[in-house]
Coordinates of C-alpha atoms in Angstrom, one line a residue:
M136 CA -41.0 85.3 -144.3
A137 CA -43.6 85.8 -147.0
E138 CA -41.9 89.0 -148.2
W139 CA -38.6 87.2 -148.4
F140 CA -40.1 84.4 -150.4
A141 CA -41.8 86.8 -152.7
E142 CA -38.5 88.6 -153.3
V143 CA -36.6 85.4 -154.1
Q144 CA -39.4 84.3 -156.4
E145 CA -39.2 87.7 -158.2
K146 CA -35.4 87.4 -158.6
F147 CA -35.8 83.8 -159.9
V148 CA -38.4 84.8 -162.5
A149 CA -36.2 87.7 -163.6
A150 CA -33.1 85.5 -163.9
F151 CA -34.6 82.5 -165.6
I152 CA -38.2 83.0 -166.8
T153 CA -38.5 86.5 -168.2
G154 CA -37.7 86.6 -171.9
D155 CA -37.1 82.8 -171.8
R156 CA -33.7 83.5 -170.3
W157 CA -33.4 79.8 -169.2
K158 CA -32.7 79.1 -172.9
L159 CA -29.6 81.3 -172.7
Y160 CA -28.2 79.1 -169.9
F161 CA -28.6 76.0 -171.9
E162 CA -27.1 77.6 -175.0
G163 CA -24.1 78.6 -172.8
L164 CA -23.9 75.1 -171.4
G165 CA -23.8 73.8 -175.0
M166 CA -20.9 76.1 -175.8
T167 CA -19.1 75.0 -172.7
L168 CA -19.5 71.3 -173.5
E169 CA -18.6 71.8 -177.2
I170 CA -15.3 73.5 -176.2
A171 CA -14.5 70.9 -173.6
V172 CA -15.1 67.9 -175.9
F173 CA -13.1 69.4 -178.8
A174 CA -10.3 70.3 -176.4
A175 CA -10.3 66.9 -174.7
V176 CA -10.0 65.1 -178.0
L177 CA -7.1 67.4 -179.1
G178 CA -5.5 67.0 -175.6
I179 CA -5.5 63.2 -175.8
V180 CA -3.9 63.3 -179.3
I181 CA -1.3 65.8 -178.3
G182 CA -0.8 64.1 -174.9
T183 CA -0.2 60.7 -176.5
V184 CA 2.4 62.1 -178.9
I185 CA 4.2 64.1 -176.2
A186 CA 4.2 61.1 -173.9
L187 CA 5.8 58.9 -176.5
M188 CA 8.3 61.7 -177.3
K189 CA 9.3 62.1 -173.6
L190 CA 9.9 58.3 -173.3
T191 CA 12.3 58.2 -176.3
T192 CA 15.9 57.3 -175.3
G193 CA 19.1 57.0 -177.2
K194 CA 21.5 54.1 -177.4
N195 CA 23.2 55.4 -174.3
G196 CA 20.0 55.4 -172.3
R197 CA 19.8 59.2 -172.2
G198 CA 17.0 61.4 -173.5
T199 CA 16.8 62.4 -177.1
V200 CA 16.0 65.7 -178.8
L201 CA 12.3 64.6 -178.9
S202 CA 12.3 64.1 -175.2
V203 CA 13.8 67.5 -174.6
I204 CA 11.2 69.1 -176.7
A205 CA 8.5 67.2 -174.8
N206 CA 9.9 68.3 -171.5
I207 CA 10.1 72.0 -172.6
Y208 CA 6.5 71.9 -173.9
I209 CA 5.2 70.4 -170.6
D210 CA 7.2 72.8 -168.4
I211 CA 5.9 75.9 -170.4
I212 CA 2.3 74.8 -170.5
R213 CA 2.1 73.7 -166.9
G214 CA 4.1 76.6 -165.7
T215 CA 1.9 79.4 -167.1
P216 CA -1.8 80.3 -166.3
T217 CA -4.5 78.9 -168.7
V218 CA -6.0 82.3 -169.1
L219 CA -2.7 83.8 -170.3
Q220 CA -2.4 81.0 -172.9
L221 CA -5.9 81.7 -174.1
L222 CA -5.1 85.4 -174.4
I223 CA -1.8 84.8 -176.2
M224 CA -3.6 82.5 -178.7
W225 CA -6.4 85.1 -179.3
F226 CA -4.3 88.3 -179.4
V227 CA -0.9 87.0 -180.7
I228 CA -0.9 83.7 -182.4
M229 CA -4.3 83.8 -184.1
K230 CA -5.0 87.5 -183.9
S231 CA -6.3 87.5 -187.5
S232 CA -9.0 84.9 -186.7
Q233 CA -12.3 85.8 -185.3
N234 CA -13.3 82.2 -184.6
G235 CA -13.5 82.2 -180.8
L236 CA -14.5 78.6 -180.7
L237 CA -11.5 77.5 -182.7
V238 CA -9.1 79.6 -180.6
A239 CA -10.6 78.3 -177.3
S240 CA -10.6 74.7 -178.4
L241 CA -6.9 75.0 -179.5
S242 CA -5.9 76.8 -176.3
F243 CA -7.5 74.3 -174.0
G244 CA -6.5 71.3 -176.1
I245 CA -2.9 72.4 -176.0
N246 CA -3.1 73.1 -172.3
S247 CA -4.8 69.7 -171.6
G248 CA -2.2 67.9 -173.7
A249 CA 0.6 68.7 -171.3
Y250 CA -1.4 67.1 -168.4
V251 CA -2.6 64.2 -170.4
A252 CA 1.0 63.5 -171.6
E253 CA 2.0 62.9 -168.0
I254 CA -1.0 60.7 -167.4
I255 CA -0.4 58.6 -170.4
R256 CA 3.3 58.4 -169.7
A257 CA 2.5 57.0 -166.2
G258 CA 0.1 54.6 -167.8
I259 CA 2.8 53.3 -170.2
L260 CA 5.3 52.9 -167.4
A261 CA 2.7 51.0 -165.4
V262 CA 2.5 48.3 -168.0
D263 CA 4.6 45.2 -167.1
P264 CA 7.9 45.3 -169.1
G265 CA 7.3 41.6 -169.7
Q266 CA 4.5 42.7 -172.1
T267 CA 7.0 44.5 -174.3
E268 CA 9.5 41.6 -174.2
A269 CA 6.7 39.2 -175.1
G270 CA 5.7 41.3 -178.1
R271 CA 9.3 41.5 -179.3
S272 CA 9.8 37.8 -178.8
V273 CA 7.0 36.9 -181.3
G274 CA 8.5 39.1 -184.0
L275 CA 6.7 42.4 -183.5
S276 CA 8.7 45.6 -184.1
R277 CA 9.2 48.2 -181.4
I278 CA 6.5 50.4 -182.9
Q279 CA 4.1 47.5 -183.4
T280 CA 4.6 46.4 -179.8
M281 CA 3.9 49.9 -178.5
R282 CA 0.8 50.2 -180.8
Y283 CA -0.8 46.8 -180.3
I284 CA 0.3 45.7 -176.8
V285 CA 1.5 48.6 -174.6
L286 CA -0.7 51.5 -175.6
P287 CA -4.0 49.7 -175.2
Q288 CA -3.1 48.7 -171.7
A289 CA -1.7 52.2 -171.0
F290 CA -4.9 53.9 -172.1
K291 CA -6.8 51.5 -169.8
N292 CA -4.6 52.5 -166.9
A293 CA -4.9 56.2 -167.8
L294 CA -8.6 56.3 -168.4
P295 CA -9.7 57.3 -164.9
P296 CA -7.3 60.2 -164.5
I297 CA -8.1 61.3 -168.1
C298 CA -11.8 61.4 -167.1
N299 CA -10.9 63.6 -164.2
E300 CA -8.9 65.8 -166.5
F301 CA -12.0 66.2 -168.7
I302 CA -14.0 67.4 -165.6
T303 CA -11.2 69.9 -164.8
L304 CA -11.2 71.0 -168.4
L305 CA -14.9 71.5 -168.3
K306 CA -14.6 73.9 -165.4
E307 CA -11.6 75.7 -166.8
T308 CA -13.6 76.8 -169.9
A309 CA -15.4 79.3 -167.7
I310 CA -12.8 81.9 -168.9
V311 CA -13.7 81.7 -172.6
G312 CA -15.6 85.0 -172.1
Y313 CA -12.3 86.7 -172.6
V314 CA -12.4 85.8 -176.3
G315 CA -16.1 86.8 -176.7
L316 CA -17.7 83.4 -176.4
S317 CA -21.1 83.1 -174.5
D318 CA -20.4 80.1 -172.4
L319 CA -22.4 79.3 -169.2
T320 CA -20.4 81.7 -167.0
R321 CA -20.6 84.6 -169.4
V322 CA -24.3 84.1 -169.9
A323 CA -24.8 84.3 -166.1
N324 CA -22.8 87.6 -166.0
Q325 CA -24.8 89.0 -168.9
I326 CA -28.1 88.3 -167.2
S327 CA -26.8 89.8 -164.0
S328 CA -26.0 93.0 -165.9
R329 CA -29.6 93.1 -167.2
T330 CA -31.3 92.3 -163.9
Y331 CA -28.9 94.3 -161.8
E332 CA -28.8 91.3 -159.4
A333 CA -25.9 88.8 -159.4
F334 CA -26.9 86.2 -156.8
M335 CA -29.6 84.2 -158.7
P336 CA -27.9 84.1 -162.2
L337 CA -24.5 83.1 -160.7
I338 CA -26.0 80.6 -158.3
G339 CA -28.0 79.2 -161.2
A340 CA -24.9 78.7 -163.3
A341 CA -23.1 77.1 -160.4
V342 CA -25.9 74.6 -159.9
I343 CA -25.9 73.7 -163.6
Y344 CA -22.1 73.1 -163.5
L345 CA -22.6 71.0 -160.3
V346 CA -25.3 68.9 -161.9
V347 CA -23.4 68.3 -165.1
I348 CA -20.2 67.4 -163.3
K349 CA -22.0 65.1 -160.9
I350 CA -23.6 63.2 -163.8
L351 CA -20.2 62.9 -165.5
T352 CA -18.6 61.7 -162.2
V353 CA -21.2 59.0 -161.9
L354 CA -20.8 57.9 -165.5
F355 CA -17.0 57.8 -165.3
G356 CA -17.3 55.9 -162.0
K357 CA -19.4 53.3 -163.6
L358 CA -16.9 53.0 -166.5
E359 CA -14.0 52.6 -164.1
R360 CA -15.8 49.9 -162.2
R361 CA -16.5 48.0 -165.4
L362 CA -12.9 48.2 -166.3
R363 CA -11.9 46.8 -163.0
K364 CA -14.3 43.9 -163.4
G365 CA -12.6 43.2 -166.8
D366 CA -9.3 43.0 -165.0
Y367 CA -10.6 40.2 -162.7
R368 CA -11.8 38.0 -165.5

């Protein structure tokens, strides 16, 4: 037992203490969070636009050119692997750029936008149609009604699933090593190659992911409960 404990301690020191390697994990975590936040903001912007495009209808009640474009975008993004989208952005679309952070943020933002679009569309459809009628009856235009009445309520409805999408996005960023970024997962792999031992670095990275996601889950849960209390007032 003593030998096993001494071996585990040695591996722990090699993975986290020697050469201040623990700093590398936190630098990798910072890169992971930075990409996730940038991508989430971009995803919300794209998702909102795509959701509104998908909901456009003509005078005959059928879809418009905008809704067709939105459907094609959603089908392509949701129908292809995220890692392929990242590689296409890196090697094809932005092959002249060496800014891995920009490429990763754009790739994950565009990917997230397709999922957020469906979330926001569902949030808009969940708003009572009477709200739209009330807005139009007091003289607001269709755009003003959407902006001031429907969208605020839709975002409130969509906030919990959007928070879950951010958590999913945070985990998906583990593939950014393909474009040369030292995120948390790549840092763990790099340390594994230096120590010739994979268990401790990878488990350490997994624990960091778990702790961060658990904290976010608790914070988002409190936010959701506060929103629910607001509904009961």
